[in-house]
Short mmCIF file of N, CA and C in Angstrom, two decimals:
data_model
loop_
_atom_site.label_atom_id
_atom_site.label_comp_id
_atom_site.label_asym_id
_atom_site.label_seq_id
_atom_site.Cartn_x
_atom_site.Cartn_y
_atom_site.Cartn_z
N UNK A 1169 -16.68 -7.84 -9.44
CA UNK A 1169 -16.90 -7.16 -8.16
C UNK A 1169 -15.60 -6.56 -7.61
N UNK A 1170 -14.48 -7.29 -7.72
CA UNK A 1170 -13.22 -6.75 -7.22
C UNK A 1170 -12.85 -5.46 -7.94
N UNK A 1171 -13.04 -5.40 -9.28
CA UNK A 1171 -12.74 -4.18 -10.02
C UNK A 1171 -13.53 -2.99 -9.51
N UNK A 1172 -14.80 -3.21 -9.18
CA UNK A 1172 -15.64 -2.17 -8.63
C UNK A 1172 -15.09 -1.71 -7.27
N UNK A 1173 -14.70 -2.66 -6.45
CA UNK A 1173 -14.15 -2.33 -5.12
C UNK A 1173 -12.85 -1.56 -5.27
N UNK A 1174 -12.02 -1.92 -6.27
CA UNK A 1174 -10.76 -1.21 -6.49
C UNK A 1174 -10.99 0.27 -6.76
N UNK A 1175 -12.16 0.64 -7.24
CA UNK A 1175 -12.46 2.04 -7.59
C UNK A 1175 -13.36 2.71 -6.55
N UNK A 1176 -13.53 2.08 -5.41
CA UNK A 1176 -14.41 2.60 -4.35
C UNK A 1176 -13.58 3.01 -3.15
N UNK A 1177 -13.95 4.12 -2.52
CA UNK A 1177 -13.27 4.53 -1.27
C UNK A 1177 -13.64 3.54 -0.18
N UNK A 1178 -12.62 2.98 0.45
CA UNK A 1178 -12.84 1.95 1.48
C UNK A 1178 -13.34 2.55 2.77
N UNK A 1179 -14.04 1.70 3.53
CA UNK A 1179 -14.61 2.12 4.81
C UNK A 1179 -13.60 1.98 5.92
N UNK A 1180 -13.58 2.95 6.80
CA UNK A 1180 -12.72 2.87 8.00
C UNK A 1180 -13.24 1.74 8.89
N UNK A 1181 -12.32 1.14 9.63
CA UNK A 1181 -12.67 0.11 10.59
C UNK A 1181 -13.14 0.80 11.86
N UNK A 1182 -14.35 0.54 12.30
CA UNK A 1182 -14.85 1.14 13.55
C UNK A 1182 -14.34 0.31 14.74
N UNK A 1183 -14.31 0.95 15.89
CA UNK A 1183 -13.72 0.32 17.08
C UNK A 1183 -14.28 -1.08 17.33
N UNK A 1184 -15.60 -1.24 17.20
CA UNK A 1184 -16.22 -2.55 17.47
C UNK A 1184 -15.73 -3.65 16.52
N UNK A 1185 -15.23 -3.26 15.36
CA UNK A 1185 -14.76 -4.25 14.35
C UNK A 1185 -13.27 -4.55 14.47
N UNK A 1186 -12.53 -3.72 15.20
CA UNK A 1186 -11.08 -3.82 15.18
C UNK A 1186 -10.56 -5.23 15.47
N UNK A 1187 -11.03 -5.81 16.57
CA UNK A 1187 -10.52 -7.12 16.97
C UNK A 1187 -10.75 -8.15 15.87
N UNK A 1188 -11.90 -8.07 15.19
CA UNK A 1188 -12.24 -9.03 14.14
C UNK A 1188 -11.32 -8.91 12.94
N UNK A 1189 -10.71 -7.74 12.77
CA UNK A 1189 -9.86 -7.48 11.58
C UNK A 1189 -8.43 -7.94 11.74
N UNK A 1190 -8.00 -8.22 12.97
CA UNK A 1190 -6.60 -8.53 13.23
C UNK A 1190 -6.13 -9.77 12.44
N UNK A 1191 -6.88 -10.85 12.50
CA UNK A 1191 -6.49 -12.08 11.81
C UNK A 1191 -6.39 -11.84 10.30
N UNK A 1192 -7.35 -11.11 9.76
CA UNK A 1192 -7.33 -10.77 8.32
C UNK A 1192 -6.08 -9.97 7.99
N UNK A 1193 -5.77 -8.95 8.82
CA UNK A 1193 -4.59 -8.11 8.60
C UNK A 1193 -3.31 -8.94 8.68
N UNK A 1194 -3.25 -9.87 9.62
CA UNK A 1194 -2.08 -10.74 9.73
C UNK A 1194 -1.94 -11.66 8.52
N UNK A 1195 -3.08 -12.14 7.99
CA UNK A 1195 -3.05 -12.94 6.76
C UNK A 1195 -2.49 -12.13 5.60
N UNK A 1196 -2.88 -10.86 5.52
CA UNK A 1196 -2.35 -9.99 4.47
C UNK A 1196 -0.84 -9.85 4.59
N UNK A 1197 -0.32 -9.70 5.80
CA UNK A 1197 1.13 -9.61 6.01
C UNK A 1197 1.80 -10.90 5.53
N UNK A 1198 1.24 -12.04 5.88
CA UNK A 1198 1.82 -13.32 5.43
C UNK A 1198 1.86 -13.39 3.90
N UNK A 1199 0.80 -12.91 3.25
CA UNK A 1199 0.75 -12.92 1.79
C UNK A 1199 1.91 -12.07 1.21
N UNK A 1200 2.09 -10.88 1.77
CA UNK A 1200 3.13 -9.98 1.25
C UNK A 1200 4.52 -10.55 1.53
N UNK A 1201 4.69 -11.21 2.66
CA UNK A 1201 5.99 -11.80 3.01
C UNK A 1201 6.35 -12.97 2.12
N UNK A 1202 5.37 -13.63 1.51
CA UNK A 1202 5.62 -14.81 0.68
C UNK A 1202 6.26 -14.38 -0.63
N UNK A 1203 7.54 -14.77 -0.84
CA UNK A 1203 8.25 -14.32 -2.06
C UNK A 1203 7.59 -14.79 -3.34
N UNK A 1204 6.81 -15.87 -3.29
CA UNK A 1204 6.13 -16.37 -4.50
C UNK A 1204 5.09 -15.39 -5.02
N UNK A 1205 4.62 -14.49 -4.17
CA UNK A 1205 3.57 -13.56 -4.57
C UNK A 1205 4.10 -12.29 -5.23
N UNK A 1206 5.39 -12.02 -5.05
CA UNK A 1206 6.05 -10.94 -5.76
C UNK A 1206 5.56 -9.53 -5.51
N UNK A 1207 5.02 -9.27 -4.34
CA UNK A 1207 4.55 -7.92 -4.03
C UNK A 1207 5.24 -7.37 -2.79
N UNK A 1208 5.24 -6.03 -2.66
CA UNK A 1208 5.81 -5.40 -1.47
C UNK A 1208 4.72 -4.71 -0.65
N UNK A 1209 3.48 -4.82 -1.10
CA UNK A 1209 2.36 -4.25 -0.38
C UNK A 1209 1.06 -4.84 -0.89
N UNK A 1210 0.03 -4.73 -0.06
CA UNK A 1210 -1.28 -5.24 -0.42
C UNK A 1210 -2.32 -4.41 0.33
N UNK A 1211 -3.39 -4.06 -0.37
CA UNK A 1211 -4.51 -3.33 0.25
C UNK A 1211 -5.73 -4.23 0.21
N UNK A 1212 -6.53 -4.16 1.25
CA UNK A 1212 -7.73 -5.03 1.33
C UNK A 1212 -8.61 -4.97 0.07
N UNK A 1213 -8.81 -3.80 -0.56
CA UNK A 1213 -9.64 -3.78 -1.76
C UNK A 1213 -9.10 -4.67 -2.89
N UNK A 1214 -7.79 -4.92 -2.91
CA UNK A 1214 -7.21 -5.76 -3.95
C UNK A 1214 -7.68 -7.20 -3.83
N UNK A 1215 -8.15 -7.57 -2.66
CA UNK A 1215 -8.67 -8.94 -2.47
C UNK A 1215 -10.15 -8.90 -2.15
N UNK A 1216 -10.80 -7.85 -2.63
CA UNK A 1216 -12.26 -7.79 -2.60
C UNK A 1216 -12.88 -7.33 -1.30
N UNK A 1217 -12.08 -6.75 -0.39
CA UNK A 1217 -12.62 -6.31 0.90
C UNK A 1217 -12.54 -4.78 0.98
N UNK A 1218 -13.68 -4.14 1.13
CA UNK A 1218 -13.77 -2.69 1.09
C UNK A 1218 -13.50 -2.09 2.48
N UNK A 1219 -12.33 -2.39 3.05
CA UNK A 1219 -11.96 -1.88 4.37
C UNK A 1219 -10.58 -1.28 4.30
N UNK A 1220 -10.31 -0.34 5.21
CA UNK A 1220 -9.03 0.38 5.22
C UNK A 1220 -7.96 -0.39 5.99
N UNK A 1221 -7.43 -1.41 5.31
CA UNK A 1221 -6.33 -2.21 5.88
C UNK A 1221 -5.30 -2.42 4.78
N UNK A 1222 -4.01 -2.20 5.13
CA UNK A 1222 -2.92 -2.46 4.18
C UNK A 1222 -1.84 -3.30 4.88
N UNK A 1223 -1.09 -4.02 4.08
CA UNK A 1223 0.12 -4.68 4.56
C UNK A 1223 1.26 -4.15 3.71
N UNK A 1224 2.33 -3.70 4.35
CA UNK A 1224 3.43 -3.02 3.61
C UNK A 1224 4.79 -3.51 4.09
N UNK A 1225 5.70 -3.62 3.13
CA UNK A 1225 7.10 -3.91 3.42
C UNK A 1225 7.81 -2.58 3.58
N UNK A 1226 8.40 -2.34 4.73
CA UNK A 1226 9.04 -1.05 5.00
C UNK A 1226 10.51 -1.10 4.56
N UNK A 1227 10.72 -1.06 3.27
CA UNK A 1227 12.05 -1.19 2.67
C UNK A 1227 12.66 0.21 2.47
N UNK A 1228 13.96 0.31 2.75
CA UNK A 1228 14.66 1.56 2.45
C UNK A 1228 14.85 1.72 0.95
N UNK A 1229 15.19 0.61 0.29
CA UNK A 1229 15.38 0.60 -1.16
C UNK A 1229 15.21 -0.82 -1.65
N UNK A 1230 15.32 -1.01 -2.94
CA UNK A 1230 15.09 -2.32 -3.54
C UNK A 1230 16.06 -3.41 -3.10
N UNK A 1231 17.22 -3.00 -2.55
CA UNK A 1231 18.23 -3.99 -2.11
C UNK A 1231 18.14 -4.31 -0.63
N UNK A 1232 17.25 -3.62 0.06
CA UNK A 1232 17.11 -3.80 1.52
C UNK A 1232 16.58 -5.21 1.82
N UNK A 1233 17.34 -5.97 2.59
CA UNK A 1233 16.90 -7.32 2.95
C UNK A 1233 16.50 -7.42 4.42
N UNK A 1234 16.74 -6.36 5.18
CA UNK A 1234 16.42 -6.36 6.62
C UNK A 1234 15.24 -5.46 6.92
N UNK A 1235 14.11 -5.74 6.30
CA UNK A 1235 12.95 -4.87 6.48
C UNK A 1235 11.83 -5.63 7.17
N UNK A 1236 10.92 -4.87 7.76
CA UNK A 1236 9.74 -5.45 8.41
C UNK A 1236 8.56 -5.33 7.45
N UNK A 1237 7.65 -6.27 7.50
CA UNK A 1237 6.37 -6.16 6.81
C UNK A 1237 5.31 -6.09 7.90
N UNK A 1238 4.51 -5.04 7.86
CA UNK A 1238 3.51 -4.83 8.92
C UNK A 1238 2.14 -4.53 8.31
N UNK A 1239 1.12 -4.69 9.13
CA UNK A 1239 -0.24 -4.31 8.75
C UNK A 1239 -0.53 -2.95 9.35
N UNK A 1240 -1.28 -2.17 8.61
CA UNK A 1240 -1.77 -0.87 9.10
C UNK A 1240 -3.27 -0.86 8.93
N UNK A 1241 -3.97 -0.68 10.03
CA UNK A 1241 -5.44 -0.57 10.01
C UNK A 1241 -5.77 0.92 10.07
N UNK A 1242 -6.68 1.37 9.22
CA UNK A 1242 -7.05 2.79 9.12
C UNK A 1242 -5.83 3.71 8.94
N UNK A 1243 -4.92 3.37 8.01
CA UNK A 1243 -3.76 4.24 7.82
C UNK A 1243 -4.19 5.61 7.27
N UNK A 1244 -3.48 6.63 7.73
CA UNK A 1244 -3.76 7.98 7.23
C UNK A 1244 -2.45 8.74 7.15
N UNK A 1245 -2.19 9.32 6.00
CA UNK A 1245 -0.99 10.14 5.84
C UNK A 1245 -1.32 11.50 6.44
N UNK A 1246 -0.66 11.80 7.57
CA UNK A 1246 -1.03 12.99 8.33
C UNK A 1246 -0.07 14.16 8.07
N UNK A 1247 1.10 13.86 7.52
CA UNK A 1247 2.06 14.91 7.15
C UNK A 1247 2.85 14.41 5.96
N UNK A 1248 3.32 15.36 5.15
CA UNK A 1248 4.21 14.99 4.05
C UNK A 1248 5.02 16.20 3.64
N UNK A 1249 6.17 15.93 3.03
CA UNK A 1249 6.98 17.02 2.48
C UNK A 1249 6.33 17.48 1.18
N UNK A 1250 6.65 18.70 0.76
CA UNK A 1250 6.21 19.15 -0.56
C UNK A 1250 7.08 18.50 -1.63
N UNK A 1251 8.30 18.15 -1.23
CA UNK A 1251 9.27 17.56 -2.16
C UNK A 1251 8.80 16.18 -2.61
N UNK A 1252 8.87 15.95 -3.91
CA UNK A 1252 8.47 14.65 -4.46
C UNK A 1252 9.63 14.01 -5.20
N UNK A 1253 9.48 12.73 -5.49
CA UNK A 1253 10.43 12.06 -6.38
C UNK A 1253 9.66 11.07 -7.23
N UNK A 1254 10.17 10.84 -8.43
CA UNK A 1254 9.52 9.93 -9.36
C UNK A 1254 10.27 8.62 -9.43
N UNK A 1255 9.52 7.54 -9.57
CA UNK A 1255 10.13 6.23 -9.75
C UNK A 1255 9.11 5.32 -10.41
N UNK A 1256 9.59 4.19 -10.91
CA UNK A 1256 8.69 3.21 -11.55
C UNK A 1256 7.91 2.46 -10.51
N UNK A 1257 6.65 2.20 -10.78
CA UNK A 1257 5.79 1.39 -9.92
C UNK A 1257 5.09 0.36 -10.78
N UNK A 1258 4.73 -0.73 -10.12
CA UNK A 1258 3.86 -1.75 -10.71
C UNK A 1258 2.82 -2.09 -9.67
N UNK A 1259 1.93 -3.02 -10.01
CA UNK A 1259 0.86 -3.35 -9.08
C UNK A 1259 0.32 -4.74 -9.37
N UNK A 1260 0.07 -5.49 -8.29
CA UNK A 1260 -0.50 -6.83 -8.44
C UNK A 1260 -1.86 -6.78 -9.14
N UNK A 1261 -2.56 -5.65 -9.00
CA UNK A 1261 -3.89 -5.52 -9.61
C UNK A 1261 -3.86 -5.06 -11.08
N UNK A 1262 -2.67 -4.66 -11.54
CA UNK A 1262 -2.50 -4.23 -12.94
C UNK A 1262 -1.31 -5.00 -13.49
N UNK A 1263 -1.45 -6.32 -13.68
CA UNK A 1263 -0.30 -7.13 -14.06
C UNK A 1263 0.30 -6.72 -15.40
N UNK A 1264 1.64 -6.75 -15.45
CA UNK A 1264 2.33 -6.50 -16.70
C UNK A 1264 2.53 -5.03 -17.03
N UNK A 1265 2.08 -4.12 -16.19
CA UNK A 1265 2.26 -2.71 -16.50
C UNK A 1265 3.08 -2.03 -15.40
N UNK A 1266 3.93 -1.11 -15.86
CA UNK A 1266 4.71 -0.29 -14.96
C UNK A 1266 4.65 1.13 -15.43
N UNK A 1267 4.89 2.06 -14.56
CA UNK A 1267 4.92 3.46 -14.98
C UNK A 1267 5.56 4.31 -13.94
N UNK A 1268 6.03 5.49 -14.39
CA UNK A 1268 6.70 6.42 -13.50
C UNK A 1268 5.65 7.26 -12.75
N UNK A 1269 5.77 7.23 -11.44
CA UNK A 1269 4.80 7.93 -10.57
C UNK A 1269 5.57 8.86 -9.64
N UNK A 1270 5.08 10.07 -9.47
CA UNK A 1270 5.65 11.02 -8.54
C UNK A 1270 4.96 10.86 -7.18
N UNK A 1271 5.75 10.73 -6.14
CA UNK A 1271 5.23 10.59 -4.76
C UNK A 1271 5.98 11.51 -3.82
N UNK A 1272 5.36 11.82 -2.70
CA UNK A 1272 6.06 12.61 -1.68
C UNK A 1272 7.28 11.82 -1.19
N UNK A 1273 8.37 12.57 -0.93
CA UNK A 1273 9.63 11.92 -0.51
C UNK A 1273 9.52 11.37 0.91
N UNK A 1274 8.89 12.17 1.79
CA UNK A 1274 8.77 11.77 3.19
C UNK A 1274 7.33 11.98 3.65
N UNK A 1275 6.87 11.02 4.46
CA UNK A 1275 5.51 11.11 4.98
C UNK A 1275 5.49 10.73 6.46
N UNK A 1276 4.45 11.14 7.13
CA UNK A 1276 4.14 10.62 8.47
C UNK A 1276 2.80 9.95 8.36
N UNK A 1277 2.73 8.69 8.75
CA UNK A 1277 1.49 7.92 8.63
C UNK A 1277 1.03 7.50 10.04
N UNK A 1278 -0.25 7.68 10.31
CA UNK A 1278 -0.81 7.17 11.57
C UNK A 1278 -1.67 5.95 11.22
N UNK A 1279 -1.74 5.02 12.15
CA UNK A 1279 -2.49 3.77 11.90
C UNK A 1279 -2.69 3.04 13.22
N UNK A 1280 -3.49 1.99 13.15
CA UNK A 1280 -3.67 1.08 14.28
C UNK A 1280 -2.97 -0.21 13.91
N UNK A 1281 -2.16 -0.73 14.84
CA UNK A 1281 -1.41 -1.96 14.56
C UNK A 1281 -2.24 -3.19 14.95
N UNK A 1282 -1.69 -4.37 14.75
CA UNK A 1282 -2.43 -5.60 15.03
C UNK A 1282 -2.54 -5.90 16.52
N UNK A 1283 -1.86 -5.10 17.35
CA UNK A 1283 -2.07 -5.18 18.81
C UNK A 1283 -3.12 -4.16 19.25
N UNK A 1284 -3.74 -3.53 18.25
CA UNK A 1284 -4.81 -2.52 18.45
C UNK A 1284 -4.31 -1.26 19.16
N UNK A 1285 -3.05 -0.93 18.92
CA UNK A 1285 -2.48 0.28 19.44
C UNK A 1285 -2.38 1.34 18.35
N UNK A 1286 -2.62 2.60 18.69
CA UNK A 1286 -2.42 3.69 17.74
C UNK A 1286 -0.92 3.93 17.58
N UNK A 1287 -0.48 4.09 16.35
CA UNK A 1287 0.93 4.29 16.06
C UNK A 1287 1.07 5.42 15.05
N UNK A 1288 2.25 5.99 14.98
CA UNK A 1288 2.57 6.86 13.85
C UNK A 1288 4.03 6.62 13.51
N UNK A 1289 4.37 6.86 12.25
CA UNK A 1289 5.68 6.50 11.76
C UNK A 1289 6.10 7.51 10.69
N UNK A 1290 7.37 7.93 10.76
CA UNK A 1290 7.94 8.75 9.71
C UNK A 1290 8.60 7.81 8.70
N UNK A 1291 8.31 8.00 7.43
CA UNK A 1291 8.87 7.12 6.39
C UNK A 1291 9.45 7.97 5.26
N UNK A 1292 10.47 7.42 4.62
CA UNK A 1292 11.02 8.10 3.44
C UNK A 1292 11.39 7.04 2.41
N UNK A 1293 11.75 7.50 1.23
CA UNK A 1293 12.20 6.60 0.18
C UNK A 1293 11.16 5.57 -0.24
N UNK A 1294 11.63 4.35 -0.45
CA UNK A 1294 10.77 3.29 -0.97
C UNK A 1294 9.63 2.97 -0.01
N UNK A 1295 9.89 2.94 1.29
CA UNK A 1295 8.82 2.65 2.28
C UNK A 1295 7.70 3.67 2.17
N UNK A 1296 8.06 4.95 2.02
CA UNK A 1296 7.06 6.01 1.89
C UNK A 1296 6.25 5.80 0.59
N UNK A 1297 6.93 5.42 -0.47
CA UNK A 1297 6.28 5.16 -1.76
C UNK A 1297 5.29 4.02 -1.64
N UNK A 1298 5.70 2.92 -1.01
CA UNK A 1298 4.84 1.75 -0.86
C UNK A 1298 3.57 2.09 -0.09
N UNK A 1299 3.74 2.82 1.02
CA UNK A 1299 2.59 3.19 1.85
C UNK A 1299 1.63 4.10 1.05
N UNK A 1300 2.20 5.08 0.32
CA UNK A 1300 1.34 5.97 -0.48
C UNK A 1300 0.58 5.19 -1.55
N UNK A 1301 1.25 4.23 -2.20
CA UNK A 1301 0.61 3.39 -3.22
C UNK A 1301 -0.55 2.60 -2.62
N UNK A 1302 -0.34 2.01 -1.45
CA UNK A 1302 -1.38 1.19 -0.83
C UNK A 1302 -2.52 2.05 -0.28
N UNK A 1303 -2.20 3.21 0.30
CA UNK A 1303 -3.27 4.10 0.78
C UNK A 1303 -4.11 4.59 -0.41
N UNK A 1304 -3.47 4.81 -1.56
CA UNK A 1304 -4.25 5.15 -2.76
C UNK A 1304 -5.30 4.10 -3.05
N UNK A 1305 -4.93 2.82 -2.92
CA UNK A 1305 -5.91 1.73 -3.16
C UNK A 1305 -7.14 1.91 -2.26
N UNK A 1306 -6.92 2.37 -1.04
CA UNK A 1306 -8.03 2.55 -0.10
C UNK A 1306 -8.96 3.68 -0.51
N UNK A 1307 -8.44 4.55 -1.37
CA UNK A 1307 -9.24 5.67 -1.88
C UNK A 1307 -9.72 5.46 -3.31
N UNK A 1308 -9.59 4.23 -3.80
CA UNK A 1308 -10.06 3.90 -5.14
C UNK A 1308 -9.15 4.39 -6.26
N UNK A 1309 -7.90 4.68 -5.93
CA UNK A 1309 -6.94 5.22 -6.90
C UNK A 1309 -5.92 4.12 -7.24
N UNK A 1310 -5.68 3.91 -8.53
CA UNK A 1310 -4.63 2.99 -8.99
C UNK A 1310 -3.42 3.80 -9.44
N UNK A 1311 -2.24 3.18 -9.40
CA UNK A 1311 -1.04 3.91 -9.79
C UNK A 1311 -1.15 4.41 -11.24
N UNK A 1312 -1.90 3.70 -12.06
CA UNK A 1312 -2.06 4.10 -13.46
C UNK A 1312 -2.79 5.46 -13.57
N UNK A 1313 -3.53 5.86 -12.54
CA UNK A 1313 -4.18 7.17 -12.52
C UNK A 1313 -3.16 8.30 -12.33
N UNK A 1314 -2.02 7.98 -11.73
CA UNK A 1314 -1.03 8.98 -11.39
C UNK A 1314 0.20 8.93 -12.30
N UNK A 1315 0.23 7.95 -13.21
CA UNK A 1315 1.46 7.68 -13.95
C UNK A 1315 1.69 8.74 -15.02
N UNK A 1316 2.99 9.02 -15.24
CA UNK A 1316 3.37 9.97 -16.28
C UNK A 1316 3.39 9.27 -17.64
N UNK A 1317 3.95 8.07 -17.68
CA UNK A 1317 4.04 7.32 -18.93
C UNK A 1317 3.93 5.85 -18.57
N UNK A 1318 2.94 5.18 -19.12
CA UNK A 1318 2.73 3.77 -18.80
C UNK A 1318 3.50 2.91 -19.79
N UNK A 1319 4.06 1.82 -19.28
CA UNK A 1319 4.75 0.88 -20.15
C UNK A 1319 4.15 -0.50 -19.92
N UNK A 1320 3.90 -1.18 -21.01
CA UNK A 1320 3.45 -2.57 -20.90
C UNK A 1320 4.71 -3.41 -20.82
N UNK A 1321 5.03 -3.92 -19.63
CA UNK A 1321 6.29 -4.63 -19.46
C UNK A 1321 6.21 -6.05 -20.02
N UNK A 1322 5.01 -6.54 -20.28
CA UNK A 1322 4.91 -7.85 -20.91
C UNK A 1322 5.33 -7.78 -22.36
N UNK A 1323 4.97 -6.67 -23.02
CA UNK A 1323 5.36 -6.48 -24.41
C UNK A 1323 6.73 -5.82 -24.50
N UNK A 1324 7.04 -5.03 -23.47
CA UNK A 1324 8.37 -4.39 -23.42
C UNK A 1324 8.47 -3.11 -24.23
N UNK A 1325 7.42 -2.31 -24.21
CA UNK A 1325 7.44 -1.03 -24.94
C UNK A 1325 8.47 -0.08 -24.34
#
């Protein structure tokens, strides 16, 4: 069932459901913050929930230790640069595989936070990449669909 959900476009959270989603969104943030889980982002479809909620670590780069991890309800990329950059990505839903993916360098994302306020944020670099990767999950897209060359990191090709 989870695999099917991973390939399905997730449903937006309607106003009447927002309050009910806050605890779930906060649980997702706790999961991402837990270093034992080894992820920098999580989308609700990855845990079998067909709703538009993500938890993301807003890192400048891989060495950034002073970053926030937040939940975004109904995230939408509302602006982006034409300029892209490629980098390696992996995914908790595709264990052992990495690949080079091209993403927009800078984005503006709108979302509802866990205080139920509308927000928007300009992001660049790794934070922009993480948000784009997680929003893809909400649209049924895996990074392997966008990858230039896939590598099985377990085998080490």
